[in-house]
XYZ file of C-alpha atoms in Angstrom:
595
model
C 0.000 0.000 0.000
C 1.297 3.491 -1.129
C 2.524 5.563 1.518
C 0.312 8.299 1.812
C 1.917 11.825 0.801
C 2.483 14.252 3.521
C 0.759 17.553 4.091
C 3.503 19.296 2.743
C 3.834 17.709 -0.436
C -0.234 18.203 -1.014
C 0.142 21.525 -0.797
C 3.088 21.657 -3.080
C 0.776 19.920 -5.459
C -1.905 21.971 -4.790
C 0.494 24.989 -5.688
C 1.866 23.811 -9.026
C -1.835 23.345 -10.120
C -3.004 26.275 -9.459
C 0.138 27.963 -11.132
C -0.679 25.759 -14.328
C -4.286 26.969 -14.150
C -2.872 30.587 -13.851
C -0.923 29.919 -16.702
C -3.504 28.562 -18.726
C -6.230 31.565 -17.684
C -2.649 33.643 -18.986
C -2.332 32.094 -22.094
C -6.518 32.220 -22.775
C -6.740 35.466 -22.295
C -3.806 36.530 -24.594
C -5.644 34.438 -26.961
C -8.789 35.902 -26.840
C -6.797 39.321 -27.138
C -5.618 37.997 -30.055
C -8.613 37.003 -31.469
C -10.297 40.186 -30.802
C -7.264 42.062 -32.633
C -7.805 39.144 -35.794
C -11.513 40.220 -35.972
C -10.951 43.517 -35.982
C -8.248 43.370 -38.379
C -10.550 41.326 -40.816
C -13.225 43.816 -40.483
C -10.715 46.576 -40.810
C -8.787 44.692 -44.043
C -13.150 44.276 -44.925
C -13.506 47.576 -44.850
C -10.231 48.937 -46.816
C -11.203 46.483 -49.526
C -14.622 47.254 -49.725
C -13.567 51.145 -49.882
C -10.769 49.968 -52.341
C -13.315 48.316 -54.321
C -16.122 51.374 -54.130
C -12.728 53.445 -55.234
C -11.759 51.671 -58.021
C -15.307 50.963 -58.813
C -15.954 55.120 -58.548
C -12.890 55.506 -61.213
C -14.086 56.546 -64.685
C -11.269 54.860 -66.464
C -11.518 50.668 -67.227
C -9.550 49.160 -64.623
C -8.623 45.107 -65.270
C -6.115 42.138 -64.046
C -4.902 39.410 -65.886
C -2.840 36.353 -64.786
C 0.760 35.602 -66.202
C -1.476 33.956 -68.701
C -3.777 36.270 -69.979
C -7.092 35.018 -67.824
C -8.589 37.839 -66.044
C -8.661 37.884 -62.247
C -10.636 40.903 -61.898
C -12.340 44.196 -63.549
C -14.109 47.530 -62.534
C -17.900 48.569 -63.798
C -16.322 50.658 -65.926
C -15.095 47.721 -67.655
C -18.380 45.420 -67.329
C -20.239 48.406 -68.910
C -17.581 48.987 -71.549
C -17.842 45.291 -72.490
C -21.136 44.628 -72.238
C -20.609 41.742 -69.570
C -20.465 41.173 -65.813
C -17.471 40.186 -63.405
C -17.993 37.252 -63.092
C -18.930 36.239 -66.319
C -15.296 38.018 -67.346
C -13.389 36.107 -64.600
C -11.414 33.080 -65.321
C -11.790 34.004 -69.199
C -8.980 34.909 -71.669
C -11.529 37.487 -73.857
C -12.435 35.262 -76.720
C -16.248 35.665 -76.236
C -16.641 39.420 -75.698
C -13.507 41.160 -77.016
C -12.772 41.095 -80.766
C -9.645 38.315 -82.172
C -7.356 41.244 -83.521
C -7.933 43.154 -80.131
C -6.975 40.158 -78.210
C -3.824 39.865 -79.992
C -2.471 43.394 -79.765
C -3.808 43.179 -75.996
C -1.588 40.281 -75.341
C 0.789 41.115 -77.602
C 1.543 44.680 -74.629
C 1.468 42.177 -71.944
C 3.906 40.469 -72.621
C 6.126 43.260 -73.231
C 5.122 44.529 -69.771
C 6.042 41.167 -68.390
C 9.023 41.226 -70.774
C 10.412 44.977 -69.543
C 8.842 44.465 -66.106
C 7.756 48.323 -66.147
C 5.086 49.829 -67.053
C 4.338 50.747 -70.731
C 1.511 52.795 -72.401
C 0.284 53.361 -76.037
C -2.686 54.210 -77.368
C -5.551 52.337 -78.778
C -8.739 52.352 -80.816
C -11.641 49.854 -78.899
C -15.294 49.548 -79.728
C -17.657 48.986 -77.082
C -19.794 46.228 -76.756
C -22.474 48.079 -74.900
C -23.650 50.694 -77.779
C -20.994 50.342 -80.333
C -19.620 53.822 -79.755
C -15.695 53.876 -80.011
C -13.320 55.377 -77.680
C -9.427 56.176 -78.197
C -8.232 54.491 -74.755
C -4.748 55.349 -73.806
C -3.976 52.291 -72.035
C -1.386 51.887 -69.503
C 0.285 48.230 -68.424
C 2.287 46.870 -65.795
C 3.199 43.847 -63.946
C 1.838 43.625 -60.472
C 3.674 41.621 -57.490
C 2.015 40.455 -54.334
C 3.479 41.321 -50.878
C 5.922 38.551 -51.238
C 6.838 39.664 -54.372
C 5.656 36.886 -56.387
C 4.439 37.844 -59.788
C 0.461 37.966 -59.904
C -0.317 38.918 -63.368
C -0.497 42.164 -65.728
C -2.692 45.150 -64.446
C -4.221 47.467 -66.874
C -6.169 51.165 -67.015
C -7.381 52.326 -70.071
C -8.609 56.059 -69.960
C -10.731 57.558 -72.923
C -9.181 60.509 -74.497
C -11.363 61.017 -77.329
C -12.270 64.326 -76.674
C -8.573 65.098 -75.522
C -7.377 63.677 -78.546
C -9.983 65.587 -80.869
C -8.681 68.687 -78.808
C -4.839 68.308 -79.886
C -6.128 67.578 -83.455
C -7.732 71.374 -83.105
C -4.993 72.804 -81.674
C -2.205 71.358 -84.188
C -4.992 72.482 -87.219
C -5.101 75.921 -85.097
C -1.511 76.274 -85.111
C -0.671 75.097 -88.800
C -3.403 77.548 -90.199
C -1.791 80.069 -87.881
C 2.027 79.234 -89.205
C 0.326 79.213 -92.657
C -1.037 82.436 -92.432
C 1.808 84.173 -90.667
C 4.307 82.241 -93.386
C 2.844 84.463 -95.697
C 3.090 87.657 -93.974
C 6.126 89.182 -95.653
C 7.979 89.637 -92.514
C 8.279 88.222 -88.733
C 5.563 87.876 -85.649
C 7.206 87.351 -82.146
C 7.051 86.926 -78.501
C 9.900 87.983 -76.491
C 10.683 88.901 -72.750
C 11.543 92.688 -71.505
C 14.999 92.566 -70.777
C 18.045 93.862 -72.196
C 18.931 91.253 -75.047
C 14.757 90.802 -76.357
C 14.883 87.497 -75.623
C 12.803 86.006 -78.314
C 10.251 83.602 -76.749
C 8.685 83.061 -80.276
C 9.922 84.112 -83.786
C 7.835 83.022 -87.169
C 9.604 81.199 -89.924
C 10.246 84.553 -91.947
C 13.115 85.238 -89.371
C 15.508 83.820 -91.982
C 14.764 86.488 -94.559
C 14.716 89.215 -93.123
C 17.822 88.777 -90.913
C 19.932 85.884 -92.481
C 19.690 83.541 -89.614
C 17.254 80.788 -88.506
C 14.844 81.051 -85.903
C 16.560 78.731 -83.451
C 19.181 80.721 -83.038
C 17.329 83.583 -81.369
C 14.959 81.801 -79.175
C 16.258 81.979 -75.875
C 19.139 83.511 -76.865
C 20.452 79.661 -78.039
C 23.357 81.307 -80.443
C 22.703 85.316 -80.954
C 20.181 87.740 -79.273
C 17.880 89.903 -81.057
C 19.592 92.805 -79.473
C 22.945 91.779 -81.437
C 21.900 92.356 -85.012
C 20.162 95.783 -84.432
C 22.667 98.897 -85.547
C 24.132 100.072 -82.719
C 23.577 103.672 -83.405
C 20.113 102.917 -83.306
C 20.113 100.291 -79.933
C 19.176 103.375 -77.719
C 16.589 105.053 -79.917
C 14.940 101.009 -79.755
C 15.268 100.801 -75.967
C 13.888 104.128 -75.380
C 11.115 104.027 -77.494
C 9.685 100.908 -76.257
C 9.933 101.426 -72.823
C 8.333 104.881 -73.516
C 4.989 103.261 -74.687
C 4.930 100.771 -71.919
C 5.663 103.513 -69.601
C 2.045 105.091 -70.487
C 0.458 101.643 -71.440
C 0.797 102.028 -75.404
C 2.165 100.442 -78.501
C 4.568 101.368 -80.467
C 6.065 101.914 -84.246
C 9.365 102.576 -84.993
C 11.700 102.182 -87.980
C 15.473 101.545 -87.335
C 18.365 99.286 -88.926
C 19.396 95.936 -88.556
C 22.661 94.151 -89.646
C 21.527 91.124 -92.092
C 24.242 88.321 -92.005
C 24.896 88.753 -95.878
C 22.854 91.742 -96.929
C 24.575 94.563 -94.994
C 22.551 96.883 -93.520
C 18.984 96.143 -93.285
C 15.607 99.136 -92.456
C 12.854 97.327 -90.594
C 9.561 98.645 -89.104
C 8.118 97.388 -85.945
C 4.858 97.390 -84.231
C 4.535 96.404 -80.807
C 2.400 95.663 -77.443
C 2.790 94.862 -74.118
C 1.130 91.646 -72.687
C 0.159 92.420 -69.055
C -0.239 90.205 -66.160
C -3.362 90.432 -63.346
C -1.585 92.942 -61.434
C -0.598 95.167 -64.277
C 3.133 94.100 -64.819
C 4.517 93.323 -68.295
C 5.005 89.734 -69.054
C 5.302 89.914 -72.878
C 5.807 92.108 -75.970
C 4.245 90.830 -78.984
C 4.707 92.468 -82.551
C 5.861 91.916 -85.797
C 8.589 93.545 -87.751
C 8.767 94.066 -91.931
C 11.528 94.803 -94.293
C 11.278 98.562 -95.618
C 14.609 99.076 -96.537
C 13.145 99.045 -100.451
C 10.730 101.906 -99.316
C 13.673 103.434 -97.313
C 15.862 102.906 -100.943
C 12.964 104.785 -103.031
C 12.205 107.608 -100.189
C 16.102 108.582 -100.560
C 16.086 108.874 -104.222
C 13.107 110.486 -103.983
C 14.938 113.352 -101.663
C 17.762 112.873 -103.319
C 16.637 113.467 -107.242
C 14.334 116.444 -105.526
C 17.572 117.887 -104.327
C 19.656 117.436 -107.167
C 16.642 118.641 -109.441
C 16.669 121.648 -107.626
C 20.177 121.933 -107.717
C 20.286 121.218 -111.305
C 17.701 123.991 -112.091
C 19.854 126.199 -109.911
C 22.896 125.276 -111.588
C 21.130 125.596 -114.956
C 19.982 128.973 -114.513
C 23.378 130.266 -113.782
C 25.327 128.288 -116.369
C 23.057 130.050 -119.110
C 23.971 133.733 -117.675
C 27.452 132.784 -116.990
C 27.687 130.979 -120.975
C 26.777 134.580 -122.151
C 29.089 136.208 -120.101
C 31.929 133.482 -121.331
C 30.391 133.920 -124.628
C 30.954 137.566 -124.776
C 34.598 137.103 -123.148
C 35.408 134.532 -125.565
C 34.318 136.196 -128.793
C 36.225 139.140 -127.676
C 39.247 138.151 -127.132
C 39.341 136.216 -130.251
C 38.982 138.939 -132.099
C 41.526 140.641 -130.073
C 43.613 137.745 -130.971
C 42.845 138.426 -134.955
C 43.352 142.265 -134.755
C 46.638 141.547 -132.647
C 48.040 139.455 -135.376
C 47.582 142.432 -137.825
C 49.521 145.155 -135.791
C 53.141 144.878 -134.303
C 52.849 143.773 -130.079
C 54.982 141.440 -128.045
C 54.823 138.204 -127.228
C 54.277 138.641 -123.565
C 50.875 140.606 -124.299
C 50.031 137.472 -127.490
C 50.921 135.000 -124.457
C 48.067 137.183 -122.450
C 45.518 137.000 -124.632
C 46.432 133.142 -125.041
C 45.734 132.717 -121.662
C 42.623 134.504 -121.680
C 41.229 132.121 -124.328
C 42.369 129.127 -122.752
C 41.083 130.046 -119.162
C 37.492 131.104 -120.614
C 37.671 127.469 -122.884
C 38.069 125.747 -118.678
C 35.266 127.486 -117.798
C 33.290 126.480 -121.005
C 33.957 122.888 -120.182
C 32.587 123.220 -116.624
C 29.695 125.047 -117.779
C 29.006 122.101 -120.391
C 29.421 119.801 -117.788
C 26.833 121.873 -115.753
C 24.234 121.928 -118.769
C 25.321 118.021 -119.066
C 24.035 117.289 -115.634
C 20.373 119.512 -115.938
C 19.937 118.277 -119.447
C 19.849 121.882 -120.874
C 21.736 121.401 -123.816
C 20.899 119.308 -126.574
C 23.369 116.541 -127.551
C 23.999 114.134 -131.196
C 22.983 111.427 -130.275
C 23.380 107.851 -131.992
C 23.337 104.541 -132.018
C 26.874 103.883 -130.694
C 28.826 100.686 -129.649
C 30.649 100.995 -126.458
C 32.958 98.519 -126.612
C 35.684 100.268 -128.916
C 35.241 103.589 -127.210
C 36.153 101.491 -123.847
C 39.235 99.859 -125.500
C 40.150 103.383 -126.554
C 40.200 104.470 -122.895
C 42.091 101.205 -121.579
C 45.131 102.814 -123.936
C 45.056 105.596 -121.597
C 44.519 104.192 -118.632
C 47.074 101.421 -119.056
C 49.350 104.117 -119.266
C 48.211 106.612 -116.828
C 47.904 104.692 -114.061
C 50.505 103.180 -111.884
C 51.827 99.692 -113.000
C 51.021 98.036 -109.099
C 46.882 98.088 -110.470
C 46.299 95.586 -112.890
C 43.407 95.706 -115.072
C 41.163 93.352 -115.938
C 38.209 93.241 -118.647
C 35.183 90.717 -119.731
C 33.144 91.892 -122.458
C 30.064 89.750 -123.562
C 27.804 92.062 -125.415
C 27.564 93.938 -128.514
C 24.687 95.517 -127.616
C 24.135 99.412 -129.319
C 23.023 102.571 -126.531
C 21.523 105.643 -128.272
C 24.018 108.220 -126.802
C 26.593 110.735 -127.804
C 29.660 108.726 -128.069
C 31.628 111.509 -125.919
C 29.749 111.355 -122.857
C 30.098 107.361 -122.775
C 33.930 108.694 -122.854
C 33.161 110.816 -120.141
C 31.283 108.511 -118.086
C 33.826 105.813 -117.853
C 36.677 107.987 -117.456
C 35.367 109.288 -114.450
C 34.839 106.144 -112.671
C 37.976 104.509 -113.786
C 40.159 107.376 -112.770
C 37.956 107.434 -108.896
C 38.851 103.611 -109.280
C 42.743 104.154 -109.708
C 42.874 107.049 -107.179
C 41.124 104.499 -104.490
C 44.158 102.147 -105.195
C 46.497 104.260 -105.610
C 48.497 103.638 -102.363
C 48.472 100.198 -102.386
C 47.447 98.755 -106.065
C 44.788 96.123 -107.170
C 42.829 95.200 -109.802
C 40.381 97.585 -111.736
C 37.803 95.365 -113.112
C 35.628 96.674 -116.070
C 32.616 94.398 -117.970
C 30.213 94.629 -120.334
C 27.225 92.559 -120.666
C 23.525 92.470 -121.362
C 20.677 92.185 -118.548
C 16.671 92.104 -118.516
C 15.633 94.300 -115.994
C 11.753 93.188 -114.558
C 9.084 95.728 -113.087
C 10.542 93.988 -109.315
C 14.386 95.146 -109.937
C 13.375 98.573 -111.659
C 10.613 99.697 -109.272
C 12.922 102.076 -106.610
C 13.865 103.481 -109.666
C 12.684 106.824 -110.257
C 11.239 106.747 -114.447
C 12.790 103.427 -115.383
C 10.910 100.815 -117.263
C 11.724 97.296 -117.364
C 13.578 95.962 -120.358
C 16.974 94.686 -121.802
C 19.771 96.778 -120.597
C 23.742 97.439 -121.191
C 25.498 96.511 -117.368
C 28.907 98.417 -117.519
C 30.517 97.633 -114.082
C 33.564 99.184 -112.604
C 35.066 97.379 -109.608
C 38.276 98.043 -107.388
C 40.005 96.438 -104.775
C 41.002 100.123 -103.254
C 40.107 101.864 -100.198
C 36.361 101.165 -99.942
C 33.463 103.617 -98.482
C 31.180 103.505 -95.699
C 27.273 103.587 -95.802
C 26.983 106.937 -95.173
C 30.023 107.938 -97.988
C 27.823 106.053 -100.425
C 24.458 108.425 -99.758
C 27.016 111.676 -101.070
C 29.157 110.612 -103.643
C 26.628 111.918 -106.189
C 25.621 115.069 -104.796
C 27.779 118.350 -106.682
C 31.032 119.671 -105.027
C 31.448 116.689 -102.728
C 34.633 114.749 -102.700
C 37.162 112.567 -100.534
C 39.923 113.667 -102.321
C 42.461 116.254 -100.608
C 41.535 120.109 -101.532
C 42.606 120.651 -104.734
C 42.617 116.888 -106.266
C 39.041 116.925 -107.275
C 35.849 119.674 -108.053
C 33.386 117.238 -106.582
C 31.522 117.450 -110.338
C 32.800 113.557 -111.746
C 29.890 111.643 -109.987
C 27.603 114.232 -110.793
C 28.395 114.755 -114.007
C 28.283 111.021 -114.626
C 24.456 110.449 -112.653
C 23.088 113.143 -115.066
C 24.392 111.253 -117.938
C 23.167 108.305 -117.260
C 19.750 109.455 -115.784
C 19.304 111.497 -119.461
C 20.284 108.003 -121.175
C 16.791 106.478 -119.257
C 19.569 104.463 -117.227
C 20.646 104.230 -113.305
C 23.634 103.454 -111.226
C 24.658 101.638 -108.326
C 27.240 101.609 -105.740
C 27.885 98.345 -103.750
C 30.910 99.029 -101.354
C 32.840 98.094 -98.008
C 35.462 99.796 -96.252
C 38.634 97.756 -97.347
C 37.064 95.514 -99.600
C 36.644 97.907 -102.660
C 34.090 99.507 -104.843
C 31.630 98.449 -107.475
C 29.688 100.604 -109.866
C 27.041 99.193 -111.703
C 25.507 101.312 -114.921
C 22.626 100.163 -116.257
C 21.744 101.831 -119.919
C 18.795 101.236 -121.895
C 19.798 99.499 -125.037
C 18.362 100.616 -128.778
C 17.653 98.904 -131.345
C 20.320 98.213 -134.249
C 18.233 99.600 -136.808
C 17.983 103.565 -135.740
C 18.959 106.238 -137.268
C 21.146 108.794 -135.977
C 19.006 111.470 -133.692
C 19.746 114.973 -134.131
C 18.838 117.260 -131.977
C 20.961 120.336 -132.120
C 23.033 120.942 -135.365
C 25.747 123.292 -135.061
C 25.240 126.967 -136.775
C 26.728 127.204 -140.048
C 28.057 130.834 -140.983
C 26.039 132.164 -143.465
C 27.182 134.771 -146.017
C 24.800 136.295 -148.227
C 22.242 138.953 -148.871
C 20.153 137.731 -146.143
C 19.259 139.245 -142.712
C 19.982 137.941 -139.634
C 18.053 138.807 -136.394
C 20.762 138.751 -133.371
C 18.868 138.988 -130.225
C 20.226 138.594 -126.180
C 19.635 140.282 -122.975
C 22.983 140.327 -122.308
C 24.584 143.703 -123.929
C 27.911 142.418 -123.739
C 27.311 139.458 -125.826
C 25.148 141.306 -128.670
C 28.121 143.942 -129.055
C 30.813 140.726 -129.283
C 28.481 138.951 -132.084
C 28.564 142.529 -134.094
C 31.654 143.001 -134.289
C 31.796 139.128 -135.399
C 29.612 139.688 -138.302
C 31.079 142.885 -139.506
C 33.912 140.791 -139.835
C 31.968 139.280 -142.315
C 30.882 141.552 -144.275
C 27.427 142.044 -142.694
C 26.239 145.444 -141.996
C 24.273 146.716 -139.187
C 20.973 147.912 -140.308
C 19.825 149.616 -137.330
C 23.558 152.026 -137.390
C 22.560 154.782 -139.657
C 25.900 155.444 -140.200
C 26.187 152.585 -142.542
């Protein structure tokens, strides 16, 4: 028989049970803890998917996932609608049944690249829905989708209709291309640029390129040259002032000033301008566009210019004739001095006098003919004439006259015949070939003189002042010599103005020349850079080879007979010189009762 256990050992047992059912109650209780927290993390995880769900189901766009095999796990409504069937009728199905073969392809066809790149992709795509047949441009967006262990789940994709966005760029691109099409045929440049010192263009139109030489691109945002950088600089601060002037007092503005064109020299441009203000009245903008004038600038100097020399020549006219009768007078005179002096005993020192006296007043009847030359008061012989012998004539001179360090150099391709007096085409070319050789007189060159034909349309001929369009004779002298500034250019041609030192030139060669030319029908001009030379084009109307000569002066003829002749001038002195010329002749006075 087992020995019964003692009191002490009872209670020890006694203890150690009711320190297991302690435990026990421990361990219950921090299970139903735990079981509490599980529920309420279901219902919480319930809850987040059910709002997941109502937010994905909320989304406008069509929201699906497929397997690594191309079944579909799940969709939104958006999709059901789209489709025409419900979620669980789409479910464990590949899309055979409600989404068209082709359709299926491409879809797959993106998944697998998705899977393939494992990032997202997107691209665009036209699908018809199943519910009313409309069709909707989806831009559809895939990418592979991991669980929380990072095992691969499947493909998820959003498709979001932009129709209506799509329709919207189409607008906008038309918008803009009619825009560019219109503006590409405005015969200058629209922009956008900021207010700051260098007119950062924001925007320039394609015309940029014409007007200034360079592309677009190279001015907006200042990516090569700034706006500023091509205007003339004299006329920078006339630009800045007058633009900040107008915004100053909240107006636009038009100005005229000069640009440098990368090939074309000097450019005139006219602007018109705004100010684009912000909310708060600031500017954020100038918009405007800006047009080539320089043509209109070209035509509004000739005008001036042929006012001013019309003027002068009218001027210079007017006292040529009352100095010619004077000189006429002088000259008759002392001829006849020169007669009765060789009929009496004198010395040689007063002959040599009277000499000297003729030759001086023959000077002054050259610059008085080339006065009359220039305002087309007197009456020339003129002829059909061909230049080209009357140019090799003057190469014989010049190849002498000038110094042997210029070399000269000819081309002449026409044969072409200029109704002129054969002397002033002498006159003309001599001129510009001896301002050629003084130019390079320092350091030599080559003097280059050609001949050929051109045809002239209304577009070239139309800053010309009285020129019709036609074939004309180009004679062009060019030098390699000192060159001449813009401004040298605008006053070669006007009377008494020259470069050379003071007594090296009158000032009258161009001059002379322009009123040649202009009484031929023809033009000039003068292309030039300072150390790069001269050019001066001529352009001459040419005849044709079947005219007569033109007469219209013919020079008096003395006439001795029993006729009378009616001698009548204002000028006293000149009547009493012609007088005495004709009683040389045997002519009587018939108003001198004497005779």
């Amino acid at each position: 028989m087992a020995e019964k256990p003692s009191y002490e050992e009872l209670a020890r047992r006694v203890q150690d049970l009711e320190s297991v059912i302690s435990d026990r109650k421990k361990i219950e209780n921090e299970l139903q803890v735990e079981i509490i927290e599980r529920e309420k993390a279901v219902e919480e995880l319930e809850v987040a998917e059910t709002l997941l769900r109502s937010l994905i189901e909320t989304i406008p766009d069509l929201i699906w996932l497929k397997d690594k095999n191309g079944v579909y796990i799940s969709c939104n409504l958006k999709f059901e609608e789209f489709f025409g069937m419900e979620e669980v009728k789409i479910i464990g199905k590949s899309g055979d049944d409600f989404i068209d073969k082709k359709l299926i392809a491409s879809f797959r066809q993106k998944d697998m690249e998705a899977l393939a790149n494992d990032r997202p992709i997107v691209y665009e795509e036209n699908v018809t829905s199943a519910y009313d047949g409309h069709k909707e441009l989806l831009e559809i967006i895939k990418t592979p989708m991991y669980d929380l262990e990072g095992r691969l789940i499947g493909v998820l994709g959003i498709g979001r209709d932009i129709t209506k966005r799509k329709q919207t760029e189409i607008a906008l691109i038309q918008n803009r291309d009619q825009l560019e099409s219109i503006l590409s045929n405005i015969q200058g440049i629209t922009y956008r640029c900021a207010l700051d010192k260098d007119w950062t263009m924001i925007y320039m139109s394609n015309h940029v390129d014409h007007l200034t030489g360079y592309p677009p691109d190279d001015f907006i945002n200042n990516a090569v040259r700034t706006y500023g950088s091509i205007i003339y600089q004299d006329d920078i601060e006339y630009v800045d002032q007058a633009i900040n002037e107008a915004l100053k007092f909240g107006k636009s503005w038009e100005i005229e000033y000069r640009i440098c064109h990368k090939s074309k020299g000097i450019r005139w441009v006219y602007e018109k301008g705004r100010g684009i203000l912000l909310p708060d009245g600031s500017v954020e903008y100038l918009d405007g566009f800006i047009i080539d004038i320089s043509r209109r600038k070209i035509i509004e100097e000739h005008f001036l210019q042929n006012q001013k020399l019309e003027a002068i020549g009218t001027l210079a006219g007017g006292i040529a004739h009352d100095f010619n009768n004077i000189l006429g007078g002088i000259l008759g005179l002392s001829e006849l001095l020169q007669e009765d002096l060789q009929e009496i005993e004198c010395s040689s020192d007063i002959r040599n006098k009277i000499d000297l006296i003729i030759k001086g007043g023959l000077r002054a009847k050259d610059l008085v003919t080339q006065i009359l030359a220039f305002s087309s008061s007197k009456q020339e012989h003129l002829k059909p004439v061909n230049i080209v012998p009357i140019v090799n004539e003057i190469l014989k001179f010049l190849k002498v006259s000038l110094p042997p360090t210029i070399e000269i150099r000819t081309s002449f391709c026409s044969q072409s015949l200029l109704m002129t007096d054969p002397t002033r085409i002498h006159q003309v070319l001599m001129n510009l070939c001896t301002n050629a050789g003084y130019a390079m007189k320092e350091k030599g060159g080559f003097l280059s003189i050609s001949i050929k034909d051109v045809f002239l349309d209304q577009e070239m001929v139309e800053i010309q002042e009285k020129i019709s369009p036609g074939r004309f004779l180009l004679l062009s002298v060019e030098d390699t010599g000192l060159g001449m500034s813009h401004e040298l250019i605008s006053k070669i041609m006007e009377p008494f103005f020259t470069t050379k030192p003071k007594g090296k030139g009158t000032g009258m060669g161009l001059w002379v020349v322009q009123g040649i030319i202009k009484s031929m029908g023809g033009f000039i001009e003068v292309a030039s850079r300072l150390g790069q030379g001269s050019k001066f084009n001529v352009y001459m109307p040419v005849c044709n080879k079947g005219n007569d000569s033109v007469t219209l002066h013919s020079e008096n003829q003395s006439l001795i007979g029993t006729e009378n002749i009616l001698f009548v001038d204002d000028e006293n002195f000149l009547t009493q010189s012609a007088k005495t010329s004709l009683s040389k002749l045997g002519l009587r006075d018939l108003l001198d009762g004497n005779k």
